[in-house]
Structure formats: C-alpha cells, structure tokens
C-alpha cells in the first residue's frame, strides 16, 4: 500500500511537471508570438510587461502603467474591491476585475473583457479604455502594432502644394473626395463632442487638415442624416447627432462653419443628403415635434426598423426638394450630393395603398417605383440648376446597376442587390437625360472579387457615361482594408484601383468611404495615397 501511494504521488508529480511547459507555452501564445508595440501620436510607448491578446474575444490587454504614464491619465487602483478608476480630460471610467460591465461617464457599458491581474500586474483592455478617453485605436495585424491617435494629431506627412495650382497633385488629377458621415456620429462630430461647440469645431478642423495632408481636395458632408439638419432650418429639426436631442439648437451654425473651413483650404464642400430616411429607429417619442414623422405620419412607412419617407407620395417628394433647396439658396456650397438610399433594398415596404392611389399610368409596381424616383431626381436637378447653375448635383448609386444575366446591357457581375431592381434607381435614365452632373457609383469590391470585380465595373460605368457630358467619380472603399473579403489584405489594392481609373478620361476623380477610414491609416494607406496624389 505504501509503495502504491508513493508511486501514485510520483506519477502525479511527473504529470504536473510535464504540464508546466505546456502552460507556459499557452501563456506565451496568449501574449502573442510577436511583441505588440504601442504608439501615441507617433511616439512609442514603452511597457515593462508585454501586452497580450485574449483569444476568441481578441481584446488587447496592457498594464495599467501604459494608461497612467503612456496616456497621461490619472489612475486609482482599489485593492479591496479590485477596481480601477481612470480619468483623463473630463472622461471617467471604473472597471472591476471579474465584472463584464464598466461605469463610464455616469452610465454602465458592456465589456468583452475587464480587468485581469497577471503575476501581480493589473492589466486593462486598451481599446475600450483608449476610445473612452477620446483616442482613436488602430490595430495593424501584420505589424502587430497599435496606434493611438488624439483628436489634435496630424500625421507627419509632406504637405501638398496649394490647391488649384499646377503640379499640386489635386486639381490636375481631378477630384479627390471623402465622405464625412454624421449619422450615429460615425465621422463627425464624435460622440465625445456631442453638445460641445469648441470640441466639434476642433475635430472638424483637425479632420480637414489630416485629409488635405494626404491629398483630399473635396469633402461630402452628411448634412441631412435622417430627416433632420446640421444647420438652422425652417422645415426640419436640428439633428440629434449635434446635441444628443433632436430639435435642440447646438448654439452655432455647423454648416456655415464647415463650408468656411473647407473653402479656407481651397477644398470643395458638397452637402450630402440622405433624402428619404426619416429616422434611424421607429421611436417617434424621441423625435422633435416638427419631424416629418410627427407632422406627416401618412407619408412615413416603417421598414427594416427605420422610418422611411414614401417616395410614391408627390407632396413628400416636394418636401425633400424644398429641404435641399433651402440649403442651396442659403449656403455657398459647391454641390448637392445624394447617396443610394431611395427605396430600401431589402425587407418589406408597404406602399400598396399609395400604389393604388397614385399609379395613374397603369405601371407595374417596380416601374412605378422607379418613375417616382425619376420624377424626384429630375425635379431636384432642375431646381438646383435654375437657382444656382454653378452648384453640381450628383448621386452615388449602388455599384451594380443590373447584372448581365438579368439584362444583357448590364455588367458582368453576379450581385445579389442591384440599383435598378433593389433600390429602384434608374441611374441610366438620369445619366442619359443629364438630370445629374456626375455619378459616383459605390464600387466597393476588389480586383479579385469575382462576383463583382472592380475593373469590370469601372469599365461598365465608363462606357455608360461616355459621350453624355456626365462626369464619373468612383466610390472607393478604404473601409474594407484589412477585412477578410478577397483582395483587401494590402493598401496597394486602393492604389491599384486608382491607377486603373486613369485609363478613362471620363473618370474625373474618386470619393473615399469614409473620412475616418482614411485617417485611421488602414494597412498603411496614408503614405501610399499621399505619394500617389503627389506623383
């Protein structure tokens, strides 16, 4: 019996010893095979404990020292509750070991990973902490590096020549635009700047400086994200993305400010309208009294958990024309721009009653819907050109008009959604009738994506505008860089696309979706794009 007990004890000890290297290797794997580097506004942050990535949730953990010394935040660790409180520039948060929520600026926020204590060191999730301190957090997979950018940081890049001058790499190569999304505070203003005039202005100025430094010479700013306005309007309420409350005056005129700042830099300013979206959700109680959803509920259809203005109602279309013309008449804009949101591309859109009421020509529902959008585009284009002939009117439709299998004159693609059949956007008619000055198809696929290949689509659109007098800008997709979709594993994809565009004289430039996807420098795009535009 004693021998058996001794033998059993020795066996367990050997198993334990054998497991030690395995455990060590697993910890090393967790801390990543290649050391993760961290920079703040281009300067390296040193850390005595290696950051590591938590598997499955892909959260990068860093020692608390990175937050206190590297980011200059105030930190307070309470050992008894195992809670850390972090403060910086008016932002405050508390994270507790083992809890899946954090207390941020007075509210509880869900966490993918909270505080961990490793070998006596306190480790915190870098992205969560950084973003809630107002920093951009950029991950470079190939380099295993994290770049933290403050709102005031401007990349140290060669400055392009003055805009509109020969050799500037700007006007000589056409329009280099960037979409600036305001819906849900995507690009501007940031959620941290809601209700803060000075911070909103500073963010926009910084954004323009960064964009111009890389060669962008035009901005397409979303001034009507959802039945609202980023300017004082007699027709629609103030956007909630400025103050947090729809209808609340932000205390200044953001549109006037943005136009002035863009023109100061010689950059074009295009006012981007989402025409038919009335609200991003269906909660009418949070909408202002003068929201179209409250004033004209009969104009509004619920679809895909949003409120959509029905394009089939003539008075509703006229309302949107009036909204756009208010901006055209009051502001010194260079263009009016619309995206691809006409009829929803999926789900059910209940317009049976409208169809019966207004379909006086006996059209099929699909043709009737396209006719509604056609009437809207024609009327708006005529109104803009009559009031200010110098203001350009353009639309950025979905990148595939129709598939060749459906229409022999369509593109050699196999897209599941098309502009003509899904959004009821008869872009060909708009071009041939010259109701628009330019078209900017969103060709958001790579050269190697077989179902909708970039070069094949560029060929198709170039042929479509040839001889019409309508300019062609290509909608580019830097937001896809670094994703798993075919072709987006290198920033050279964007450069190759821009080079391909040069084949066609009818292509007058590009618009990038979207501003922060340029500024975030995905896969090192900024220096490559800057060099391309300065060549």
Short mmCIF file of C-alpha atoms in Angstrom, two decimals:
data_model
loop_
_atom_site.label_atom_id
_atom_site.label_comp_id
_atom_site.label_asym_id
_atom_site.label_seq_id
_atom_site.Cartn_x
_atom_site.Cartn_y
_atom_site.Cartn_z
CA UNK A 1 0.00 0.00 0.00
CA UNK A 2 2.78 2.44 0.90
CA UNK A 3 4.55 1.68 -2.39
CA UNK A 4 1.31 2.24 -4.31
CA UNK A 5 0.75 5.59 -2.58
CA UNK A 6 4.35 6.63 -3.27
CA UNK A 7 4.07 5.52 -6.90
CA UNK A 8 0.77 7.42 -7.27
CA UNK A 9 2.32 10.57 -5.76
CA UNK A 10 5.35 10.37 -8.10
CA UNK A 11 3.10 9.86 -11.11
CA UNK A 12 1.05 12.96 -10.27
CA UNK A 13 4.21 14.98 -9.70
CA UNK A 14 5.60 13.94 -13.08
CA UNK A 15 2.32 14.86 -14.78
CA UNK A 16 2.39 18.24 -13.07
CA UNK A 17 5.99 18.86 -14.15
CA UNK A 18 5.18 17.85 -17.70
CA UNK A 19 2.26 20.24 -17.76
CA UNK A 20 4.33 23.22 -16.67
CA UNK A 21 5.98 23.86 -20.07
CA UNK A 22 2.63 23.45 -21.79
CA UNK A 23 1.04 26.03 -19.52
CA UNK A 24 3.99 28.34 -20.06
CA UNK A 25 3.68 27.98 -23.84
CA UNK A 26 -0.04 28.72 -23.70
CA UNK A 27 0.62 31.92 -21.74
CA UNK A 28 3.29 32.89 -24.23
CA UNK A 29 0.83 32.26 -27.06
CA UNK A 30 -1.71 34.46 -25.30
CA UNK A 31 0.83 37.27 -25.13
CA UNK A 32 1.20 36.87 -28.92
CA UNK A 33 4.07 35.35 -30.89
CA UNK A 34 5.32 38.77 -31.97
CA UNK A 35 5.71 41.55 -29.42
CA UNK A 36 2.90 44.10 -29.69
CA UNK A 37 4.09 47.70 -29.98
CA UNK A 38 2.05 50.74 -28.97
CA UNK A 39 2.41 54.36 -30.12
CA UNK A 40 0.59 57.55 -29.11
CA UNK A 41 0.51 60.21 -31.86
CA UNK A 42 3.51 58.54 -33.47
CA UNK A 43 5.63 58.23 -30.30
CA UNK A 44 6.46 54.77 -28.96
CA UNK A 45 5.04 53.88 -25.54
CA UNK A 46 7.37 51.68 -23.52
CA UNK A 47 5.98 48.93 -21.32
CA UNK A 48 7.82 46.63 -18.95
CA UNK A 49 5.14 43.95 -19.30
CA UNK A 50 4.25 42.68 -22.77
CA UNK A 51 0.67 43.36 -23.94
CA UNK A 52 -1.27 40.23 -24.86
CA UNK A 53 -4.43 39.36 -26.76
CA UNK A 54 -7.24 37.40 -25.13
CA UNK A 55 -8.24 34.64 -27.57
CA UNK A 56 -11.72 34.48 -29.08
CA UNK A 57 -12.72 37.99 -27.98
CA UNK A 58 -9.49 39.49 -29.47
CA UNK A 59 -9.06 42.10 -26.76
CA UNK A 60 -5.59 43.55 -26.24
CA UNK A 61 -4.65 43.83 -22.58
CA UNK A 62 -1.98 46.24 -21.36
CA UNK A 63 -0.52 47.01 -17.93
CA UNK A 64 -2.08 49.92 -16.07
CA UNK A 65 1.23 51.74 -16.37
CA UNK A 66 0.55 52.27 -20.09
CA UNK A 67 -2.61 54.15 -19.18
CA UNK A 68 -1.03 56.26 -16.43
CA UNK A 69 2.39 57.03 -17.89
CA UNK A 70 1.86 56.47 -21.62
CA UNK A 71 -1.53 58.17 -21.96
CA UNK A 72 -1.12 60.60 -19.09
CA UNK A 73 -4.34 59.51 -17.39
CA UNK A 74 -4.99 59.57 -13.67
CA UNK A 75 -5.44 56.03 -12.31
CA UNK A 76 -6.54 54.82 -8.88
CA UNK A 77 -6.46 51.10 -8.02
CA UNK A 78 -8.54 49.91 -5.09
CA UNK A 79 -7.15 46.55 -3.95
CA UNK A 80 -10.07 45.71 -1.70
CA UNK A 81 -12.67 45.95 -4.47
CA UNK A 82 -10.20 45.18 -7.28
CA UNK A 83 -11.49 48.25 -9.11
CA UNK A 84 -9.53 50.76 -11.15
CA UNK A 85 -10.74 54.29 -11.76
CA UNK A 86 -9.31 56.09 -14.79
CA UNK A 87 -9.68 59.83 -15.52
CA UNK A 88 -8.38 61.93 -18.41
CA UNK A 89 -9.55 65.24 -19.95
CA UNK A 90 -13.01 65.09 -18.37
CA UNK A 91 -13.63 61.41 -19.16
CA UNK A 92 -14.01 58.99 -16.27
CA UNK A 93 -14.46 55.22 -16.02
CA UNK A 94 -14.33 52.43 -13.47
CA UNK A 95 -13.55 48.78 -14.25
CA UNK A 96 -13.68 45.93 -11.75
CA UNK A 97 -11.93 42.59 -12.08
CA UNK A 98 -14.43 39.85 -12.93
CA UNK A 99 -17.25 42.22 -13.93
CA UNK A 100 -18.49 42.36 -17.54
CA UNK A 101 -19.60 46.00 -17.31
CA UNK A 102 -17.77 49.28 -16.78
CA UNK A 103 -19.07 52.56 -15.37
CA UNK A 104 -18.26 55.23 -17.99
CA UNK A 105 -19.20 58.89 -17.56
CA UNK A 106 -22.23 58.03 -15.45
CA UNK A 107 -23.50 55.02 -17.43
CA UNK A 108 -22.88 51.27 -17.43
CA UNK A 109 -21.29 49.89 -20.60
CA UNK A 110 -20.83 46.23 -21.56
CA UNK A 111 -17.31 44.82 -21.79
CA UNK A 112 -15.80 41.99 -23.83
CA UNK A 113 -13.02 41.77 -21.23
CA UNK A 114 -12.47 43.55 -17.95
CA UNK A 115 -9.54 43.97 -15.58
CA UNK A 116 -7.21 40.99 -15.21
CA UNK A 117 -4.48 40.50 -12.62
CA UNK A 118 -1.48 38.64 -14.07
CA UNK A 119 1.58 37.91 -11.95
CA UNK A 120 0.61 40.74 -9.65
CA UNK A 121 0.24 43.23 -12.53
CA UNK A 122 -3.06 44.94 -13.30
CA UNK A 123 -3.99 44.55 -16.99
CA UNK A 124 -6.78 46.55 -18.69
CA UNK A 125 -8.40 46.41 -22.17
CA UNK A 126 -6.57 49.01 -24.26
CA UNK A 127 -9.15 49.68 -26.99
CA UNK A 128 -12.01 50.15 -24.54
CA UNK A 129 -10.02 52.47 -22.29
CA UNK A 130 -8.41 54.37 -25.17
CA UNK A 131 -11.63 55.02 -27.08
CA UNK A 132 -13.45 56.12 -23.95
CA UNK A 133 -10.62 58.58 -23.29
CA UNK A 134 -11.28 60.09 -26.72
CA UNK A 135 -8.48 58.37 -28.65
CA UNK A 136 -8.60 56.50 -31.94
CA UNK A 137 -7.23 52.97 -31.54
CA UNK A 138 -5.82 51.46 -34.73
CA UNK A 139 -4.69 47.82 -34.93
CA UNK A 140 -2.21 46.70 -37.59
CA UNK A 141 -2.36 42.90 -37.79
CA UNK A 142 0.74 42.35 -39.92
CA UNK A 143 2.92 44.67 -37.85
CA UNK A 144 1.33 43.61 -34.54
CA UNK A 145 1.13 47.27 -33.60
CA UNK A 146 -1.42 49.58 -32.03
CA UNK A 147 -1.51 53.27 -32.92
CA UNK A 148 -3.33 55.62 -30.55
CA UNK A 149 -4.27 58.97 -32.08
CA UNK A 150 -5.56 62.02 -30.24
CA UNK A 151 -8.01 64.41 -31.88
CA UNK A 152 -5.32 67.06 -32.36
CA UNK A 153 -2.80 64.76 -34.04
CA UNK A 154 -1.94 65.43 -37.69
CA UNK A 155 0.21 62.80 -39.46
CA UNK A 156 3.74 63.97 -40.22
CA UNK A 157 3.38 63.82 -44.00
CA UNK A 158 4.71 66.02 -46.81
CA UNK A 159 2.36 68.92 -47.41
CA UNK A 160 0.84 69.07 -50.89
CA UNK A 161 1.15 72.23 -52.91
CA UNK A 162 -1.55 74.86 -52.64
CA UNK A 163 -4.86 73.59 -54.07
CA UNK A 164 -5.88 74.54 -57.60
CA UNK A 165 -2.25 75.22 -58.58
CA UNK A 166 -0.49 73.33 -61.38
CA UNK A 167 1.53 70.44 -60.05
CA UNK A 168 -0.39 70.29 -56.80
CA UNK A 169 -1.45 66.70 -57.46
CA UNK A 170 -5.01 67.82 -56.80
CA UNK A 171 -6.94 69.65 -59.50
CA UNK A 172 -4.56 68.31 -62.15
CA UNK A 173 -5.70 64.81 -61.21
CA UNK A 174 -9.32 65.67 -60.61
CA UNK A 175 -11.50 65.42 -57.56
CA UNK A 176 -10.23 63.53 -54.52
CA UNK A 177 -13.18 63.40 -52.17
CA UNK A 178 -14.04 61.91 -48.81
CA UNK A 179 -17.49 61.19 -47.42
CA UNK A 180 -17.91 62.54 -43.88
CA UNK A 181 -20.71 60.59 -42.17
CA UNK A 182 -22.60 62.27 -39.35
CA UNK A 183 -25.27 59.59 -38.82
CA UNK A 184 -24.74 57.90 -35.42
CA UNK A 185 -21.68 60.18 -35.02
CA UNK A 186 -19.59 57.96 -37.30
CA UNK A 187 -17.06 60.54 -38.54
CA UNK A 188 -18.16 63.88 -37.09
CA UNK A 189 -18.92 65.05 -34.53
CA UNK A 190 -17.60 62.28 -32.32
CA UNK A 191 -19.84 61.02 -29.54
CA UNK A 192 -17.44 62.69 -27.11
CA UNK A 193 -18.11 66.08 -28.73
CA UNK A 194 -21.91 65.93 -28.60
CA UNK A 195 -23.15 69.22 -27.16
CA UNK A 196 -19.65 70.76 -27.12
CA UNK A 197 -19.23 73.56 -29.67
CA UNK A 198 -15.48 74.09 -29.30
CA UNK A 199 -14.69 70.38 -29.46
CA UNK A 200 -16.88 69.90 -32.54
CA UNK A 201 -15.10 72.75 -34.31
CA UNK A 202 -11.68 71.48 -33.30
CA UNK A 203 -12.49 67.98 -34.51
CA UNK A 204 -13.67 69.21 -37.90
CA UNK A 205 -10.64 71.45 -38.41
CA UNK A 206 -8.32 68.59 -37.45
CA UNK A 207 -10.16 66.24 -39.83
CA UNK A 208 -9.83 68.66 -42.75
CA UNK A 209 -6.12 69.17 -42.05
CA UNK A 210 -5.49 65.44 -41.98
CA UNK A 211 -7.49 64.82 -45.15
CA UNK A 212 -5.83 67.64 -47.05
CA UNK A 213 -2.38 66.47 -45.97
CA UNK A 214 -2.95 63.19 -47.79
CA UNK A 215 -4.30 64.84 -50.96
CA UNK A 216 -8.07 65.11 -50.42
CA UNK A 217 -9.49 68.25 -52.05
CA UNK A 218 -13.25 67.83 -51.55
CA UNK A 219 -15.49 66.77 -48.69
CA UNK A 220 -19.01 65.36 -48.95
CA UNK A 221 -20.56 66.09 -45.57
CA UNK A 222 -23.80 64.43 -44.47
CA UNK A 223 -25.94 67.46 -43.57
CA UNK A 224 -29.24 65.50 -43.50
CA UNK A 225 -28.58 62.11 -41.93
CA UNK A 226 -32.18 61.20 -41.02
CA UNK A 227 -34.97 63.69 -41.73
CA UNK A 228 -33.03 66.34 -39.79
CA UNK A 229 -30.47 69.10 -40.33
CA UNK A 230 -26.96 70.13 -39.32
CA UNK A 231 -27.99 73.75 -39.91
CA UNK A 232 -30.84 76.04 -38.79
CA UNK A 233 -33.85 75.03 -40.89
CA UNK A 234 -37.39 76.29 -41.20
CA UNK A 235 -38.50 72.86 -42.43
CA UNK A 236 -36.85 70.14 -40.38
CA UNK A 237 -35.45 69.80 -36.83
CA UNK A 238 -31.87 70.07 -35.67
CA UNK A 239 -30.06 66.72 -35.80
CA UNK A 240 -29.68 64.86 -32.53
CA UNK A 241 -26.11 63.99 -33.52
CA UNK A 242 -25.09 67.53 -32.57
CA UNK A 243 -26.56 67.75 -29.07
CA UNK A 244 -28.00 64.34 -28.23
CA UNK A 245 -31.56 65.64 -28.59
CA UNK A 246 -33.36 66.14 -31.89
CA UNK A 247 -34.60 69.70 -32.27
CA UNK A 248 -32.11 71.21 -29.80
CA UNK A 249 -30.16 74.22 -31.08
CA UNK A 250 -26.41 73.47 -30.84
CA UNK A 251 -25.60 77.15 -30.36
CA UNK A 252 -23.94 77.76 -33.72
CA UNK A 253 -24.39 77.02 -37.43
CA UNK A 254 -22.26 73.91 -38.11
CA UNK A 255 -22.87 74.02 -41.87
CA UNK A 256 -21.71 77.61 -42.22
CA UNK A 257 -18.63 76.80 -40.12
CA UNK A 258 -17.75 73.68 -42.14
CA UNK A 259 -18.14 75.41 -45.51
CA UNK A 260 -15.92 78.28 -44.36
CA UNK A 261 -13.21 75.94 -43.10
CA UNK A 262 -13.26 73.84 -46.28
CA UNK A 263 -13.09 76.88 -48.57
CA UNK A 264 -10.28 78.35 -46.45
CA UNK A 265 -8.21 75.37 -47.53
CA UNK A 266 -9.29 75.51 -51.17
CA UNK A 267 -11.38 72.35 -50.68
CA UNK A 268 -14.78 71.83 -52.27
CA UNK A 269 -17.77 71.37 -49.97
CA UNK A 270 -20.63 69.16 -51.13
CA UNK A 271 -23.77 68.96 -48.98
CA UNK A 272 -24.73 65.29 -48.70
CA UNK A 273 -28.41 64.50 -48.13
CA UNK A 274 -29.99 61.19 -47.23
CA UNK A 275 -33.30 62.02 -48.91
CA UNK A 276 -35.93 59.55 -47.73
CA UNK A 277 -34.76 58.35 -44.31
CA UNK A 278 -36.95 59.93 -41.61
CA UNK A 279 -35.44 58.23 -38.56
CA UNK A 280 -32.86 55.57 -37.77
CA UNK A 281 -35.36 53.83 -35.49
CA UNK A 282 -39.13 53.72 -35.00
CA UNK A 283 -39.39 55.53 -31.65
CA UNK A 284 -41.37 58.65 -32.54
CA UNK A 285 -41.46 59.91 -28.95
CA UNK A 286 -37.79 60.92 -29.23
CA UNK A 287 -38.36 62.88 -32.43
CA UNK A 288 -38.95 66.63 -32.45
CA UNK A 289 -42.49 67.95 -32.93
CA UNK A 290 -41.60 69.21 -36.41
CA UNK A 291 -40.11 65.89 -37.53
CA UNK A 292 -41.74 64.74 -40.76
CA UNK A 293 -42.71 61.53 -38.96
CA UNK A 294 -44.79 63.55 -36.50
CA UNK A 295 -46.11 66.23 -38.84
CA UNK A 296 -46.95 63.87 -41.71
CA UNK A 297 -47.25 60.33 -40.35
CA UNK A 298 -49.17 59.37 -43.51
CA UNK A 299 -46.01 59.99 -45.52
CA UNK A 300 -43.94 57.55 -43.48
CA UNK A 301 -43.50 53.79 -43.86
CA UNK A 302 -41.83 51.56 -41.27
CA UNK A 303 -39.25 49.31 -42.90
CA UNK A 304 -36.21 47.48 -41.51
CA UNK A 305 -36.79 49.07 -38.08
CA UNK A 306 -36.50 52.56 -39.57
CA UNK A 307 -38.95 55.25 -40.63
CA UNK A 308 -38.81 55.93 -44.39
CA UNK A 309 -40.49 58.76 -46.28
CA UNK A 310 -42.63 57.20 -49.02
CA UNK A 311 -41.23 58.21 -52.45
CA UNK A 312 -44.62 57.44 -54.01
CA UNK A 313 -46.32 60.49 -52.46
CA UNK A 314 -45.82 63.65 -54.59
CA UNK A 315 -46.12 66.02 -51.60
CA UNK A 316 -43.47 64.04 -49.72
CA UNK A 317 -41.07 64.27 -52.65
CA UNK A 318 -41.72 68.01 -52.89
CA UNK A 319 -40.94 68.38 -49.19
CA UNK A 320 -37.50 66.85 -49.71
CA UNK A 321 -36.86 69.07 -52.73
CA UNK A 322 -37.77 72.09 -50.58
CA UNK A 323 -35.40 70.91 -47.83
CA UNK A 324 -32.50 70.63 -50.27
CA UNK A 325 -33.27 73.96 -51.93
CA UNK A 326 -33.23 75.69 -48.55
CA UNK A 327 -29.54 74.79 -48.33
CA UNK A 328 -28.82 75.62 -51.98
CA UNK A 329 -30.32 79.08 -51.58
CA UNK A 330 -28.79 79.93 -48.20
CA UNK A 331 -25.28 78.48 -48.36
CA UNK A 332 -22.22 78.75 -50.57
CA UNK A 333 -21.96 75.05 -51.31
CA UNK A 334 -20.16 73.54 -54.31
CA UNK A 335 -22.52 70.63 -54.76
CA UNK A 336 -25.61 68.71 -53.69
CA UNK A 337 -24.93 65.03 -53.16
CA UNK A 338 -27.24 62.08 -52.57
CA UNK A 339 -26.39 58.52 -51.59
CA UNK A 340 -28.10 55.29 -52.69
CA UNK A 341 -30.98 55.32 -50.20
CA UNK A 342 -34.17 55.59 -52.25
CA UNK A 343 -36.41 52.58 -51.71
CA UNK A 344 -35.00 50.09 -49.14
CA UNK A 345 -33.03 47.32 -50.88
CA UNK A 346 -34.41 44.59 -48.61
CA UNK A 347 -37.37 43.78 -46.40
CA UNK A 348 -41.00 44.75 -46.95
CA UNK A 349 -42.01 48.26 -47.95
CA UNK A 350 -45.76 48.60 -47.53
CA UNK A 351 -46.85 51.05 -50.23
CA UNK A 352 -49.82 49.15 -51.65
CA UNK A 353 -52.29 51.94 -50.86
CA UNK A 354 -50.01 54.59 -52.31
CA UNK A 355 -49.55 52.48 -55.45
CA UNK A 356 -53.32 52.22 -55.95
CA UNK A 357 -53.80 55.94 -55.33
CA UNK A 358 -51.02 57.41 -57.48
CA UNK A 359 -50.38 54.83 -60.20
CA UNK A 360 -52.45 56.62 -62.83
CA UNK A 361 -50.44 55.25 -65.77
CA UNK A 362 -51.05 51.56 -65.08
CA UNK A 363 -47.37 50.75 -64.46
CA UNK A 364 -46.15 47.65 -62.69
CA UNK A 365 -45.19 48.39 -59.10
CA UNK A 366 -41.48 48.14 -59.91
CA UNK A 367 -41.74 50.56 -62.85
CA UNK A 368 -43.97 52.86 -60.81
CA UNK A 369 -41.40 52.98 -58.01
CA UNK A 370 -38.63 53.77 -60.49
CA UNK A 371 -40.80 56.50 -62.01
CA UNK A 372 -41.30 58.05 -58.57
CA UNK A 373 -37.54 58.24 -58.02
CA UNK A 374 -37.04 59.53 -61.58
CA UNK A 375 -39.51 62.34 -61.02
CA UNK A 376 -37.75 63.26 -57.78
CA UNK A 377 -34.26 63.30 -59.37
CA UNK A 378 -35.46 65.30 -62.40
CA UNK A 379 -37.31 67.88 -60.32
CA UNK A 380 -34.46 68.33 -57.86
CA UNK A 381 -31.84 68.67 -60.61
CA UNK A 382 -33.92 71.27 -62.44
CA UNK A 383 -34.50 73.22 -59.22
CA UNK A 384 -30.79 73.29 -58.34
CA UNK A 385 -29.67 74.32 -61.81
CA UNK A 386 -32.33 77.03 -62.06
CA UNK A 387 -31.33 78.56 -58.73
CA UNK A 388 -27.53 78.17 -58.92
CA UNK A 389 -26.14 76.74 -62.17
CA UNK A 390 -22.67 76.53 -60.60
CA UNK A 391 -23.80 74.00 -57.96
CA UNK A 392 -23.09 70.44 -59.05
CA UNK A 393 -25.76 67.77 -58.49
CA UNK A 394 -24.64 64.19 -58.16
CA UNK A 395 -25.72 60.80 -56.83
CA UNK A 396 -23.71 57.80 -55.61
CA UNK A 397 -25.76 54.72 -56.52
CA UNK A 398 -25.03 51.14 -55.55
CA UNK A 399 -22.09 49.93 -57.64
CA UNK A 400 -24.02 47.42 -59.76
CA UNK A 401 -26.79 48.81 -61.99
CA UNK A 402 -28.00 45.41 -63.24
CA UNK A 403 -26.41 42.01 -63.75
CA UNK A 404 -25.78 40.79 -67.28
CA UNK A 405 -27.84 37.67 -66.56
CA UNK A 406 -30.89 39.87 -65.97
CA UNK A 407 -30.20 42.49 -68.64
CA UNK A 408 -27.73 41.92 -71.49
CA UNK A 409 -26.71 45.58 -71.24
CA UNK A 410 -25.81 45.16 -67.56
CA UNK A 411 -22.39 44.43 -66.08
CA UNK A 412 -20.63 41.07 -65.99
CA UNK A 413 -21.45 40.60 -62.31
CA UNK A 414 -23.46 38.34 -60.03
CA UNK A 415 -24.58 40.80 -57.38
CA UNK A 416 -27.42 39.86 -55.06
CA UNK A 417 -28.54 43.51 -54.94
CA UNK A 418 -28.71 45.94 -57.86
CA UNK A 419 -29.52 49.64 -58.07
CA UNK A 420 -32.22 49.21 -60.71
CA UNK A 421 -34.06 46.20 -59.25
CA UNK A 422 -33.47 46.61 -55.49
CA UNK A 423 -33.39 50.39 -54.86
CA UNK A 424 -35.48 51.24 -57.96
CA UNK A 425 -32.75 53.65 -59.02
CA UNK A 426 -32.89 54.04 -62.82
CA UNK A 427 -29.40 55.54 -63.00
CA UNK A 428 -29.09 55.03 -66.75
CA UNK A 429 -32.03 57.38 -67.36
CA UNK A 430 -30.57 60.01 -65.01
CA UNK A 431 -27.33 59.95 -66.98
CA UNK A 432 -28.86 59.90 -70.45
CA UNK A 433 -31.30 62.69 -69.59
CA UNK A 434 -28.48 64.66 -67.90
CA UNK A 435 -30.58 65.24 -64.80
CA UNK A 436 -27.37 64.89 -62.79
CA UNK A 437 -23.94 66.45 -63.31
CA UNK A 438 -21.97 63.48 -62.06
CA UNK A 439 -22.49 59.91 -60.94
CA UNK A 440 -20.34 58.26 -58.24
CA UNK A 441 -21.08 54.51 -58.17
CA UNK A 442 -20.02 52.78 -54.98
CA UNK A 443 -17.66 50.18 -56.42
CA UNK A 444 -16.78 48.67 -53.07
CA UNK A 445 -15.14 45.45 -54.29
CA UNK A 446 -11.61 44.44 -55.14
CA UNK A 447 -9.97 43.49 -58.41
CA UNK A 448 -10.13 39.84 -57.33
CA UNK A 449 -13.75 39.67 -56.09
CA UNK A 450 -15.28 37.54 -58.84
CA UNK A 451 -18.97 38.24 -58.18
CA UNK A 452 -18.48 41.98 -58.67
CA UNK A 453 -14.99 42.67 -59.95
CA UNK A 454 -13.75 46.24 -59.60
CA UNK A 455 -12.16 46.62 -63.02
CA UNK A 456 -15.15 45.12 -64.84
CA UNK A 457 -17.48 47.54 -63.08
CA UNK A 458 -15.27 50.54 -63.83
CA UNK A 459 -15.27 49.50 -67.50
CA UNK A 460 -19.07 49.31 -67.46
CA UNK A 461 -19.64 52.68 -65.79
CA UNK A 462 -17.08 54.41 -68.02
CA UNK A 463 -18.93 53.14 -71.08
CA UNK A 464 -22.24 54.23 -69.54
CA UNK A 465 -21.23 57.90 -69.18
CA UNK A 466 -19.22 58.11 -72.43
CA UNK A 467 -20.46 60.96 -74.62
CA UNK A 468 -23.15 62.07 -72.14
CA UNK A 469 -21.34 65.00 -70.55
CA UNK A 470 -21.96 63.48 -67.11
CA UNK A 471 -18.78 63.16 -65.05
CA UNK A 472 -17.85 59.87 -63.39
CA UNK A 473 -16.35 59.69 -59.92
CA UNK A 474 -15.61 56.28 -58.43
CA UNK A 475 -16.67 55.47 -54.89
CA UNK A 476 -13.67 53.74 -53.27
CA UNK A 477 -13.77 51.51 -50.17
CA UNK A 478 -10.83 52.02 -47.80
CA UNK A 479 -13.16 50.80 -45.05
CA UNK A 480 -12.69 47.26 -46.38
CA UNK A 481 -8.90 47.25 -46.00
CA UNK A 482 -7.85 44.61 -43.51
CA UNK A 483 -11.11 42.66 -43.78
CA UNK A 484 -11.29 39.02 -44.85
CA UNK A 485 -13.06 39.75 -48.14
CA UNK A 486 -10.98 38.85 -51.19
CA UNK A 487 -8.40 41.42 -52.20
CA UNK A 488 -8.35 43.73 -49.18
CA UNK A 489 -5.26 42.43 -47.39
CA UNK A 490 -3.00 45.25 -48.62
CA UNK A 491 -3.45 49.00 -49.05
CA UNK A 492 -1.95 48.58 -52.52
CA UNK A 493 -5.44 47.45 -53.62
CA UNK A 494 -6.66 51.07 -53.38
CA UNK A 495 -3.60 52.37 -55.26
CA UNK A 496 -4.07 49.76 -57.99
CA UNK A 497 -7.69 50.82 -58.33
CA UNK A 498 -6.74 54.49 -58.66
CA UNK A 499 -4.19 53.58 -61.31
CA UNK A 500 -6.83 51.61 -63.19
CA UNK A 501 -9.15 54.62 -63.13
CA UNK A 502 -6.55 56.58 -65.09
CA UNK A 503 -7.41 54.52 -68.18
CA UNK A 504 -10.56 56.59 -68.69
CA UNK A 505 -10.78 60.33 -69.40
CA UNK A 506 -14.42 60.27 -68.26
CA UNK A 507 -13.34 59.35 -64.72
CA UNK A 508 -12.81 62.72 -63.10
CA UNK A 509 -11.82 61.52 -59.65
CA UNK A 510 -12.68 59.38 -56.63
CA UNK A 511 -14.62 59.65 -53.39
CA UNK A 512 -13.49 57.57 -50.41
CA UNK A 513 -15.86 56.00 -47.90
CA UNK A 514 -15.27 57.32 -45.39
CA UNK A 515 -13.18 60.05 -43.74
CA UNK A 516 -12.16 58.15 -40.62
CA UNK A 517 -11.32 55.09 -42.72
CA UNK A 518 -8.71 57.24 -44.40
CA UNK A 519 -7.46 59.00 -41.27
CA UNK A 520 -7.15 55.68 -39.44
CA UNK A 521 -4.44 54.74 -41.96
CA UNK A 522 -5.63 51.17 -42.65
CA UNK A 523 -2.70 48.91 -43.59
CA UNK A 524 -0.50 51.99 -44.08
CA UNK A 525 -2.71 53.61 -46.74
CA UNK A 526 -1.94 57.25 -45.91
CA UNK A 527 1.70 57.41 -47.13
CA UNK A 528 0.82 55.36 -50.22
CA UNK A 529 -2.15 57.58 -51.09
CA UNK A 530 -0.17 60.77 -50.41
CA UNK A 531 2.65 59.61 -52.67
CA UNK A 532 0.17 58.66 -55.41
CA UNK A 533 -1.52 62.06 -55.39
CA UNK A 534 1.80 63.91 -55.36
CA UNK A 535 3.42 61.99 -58.20
#
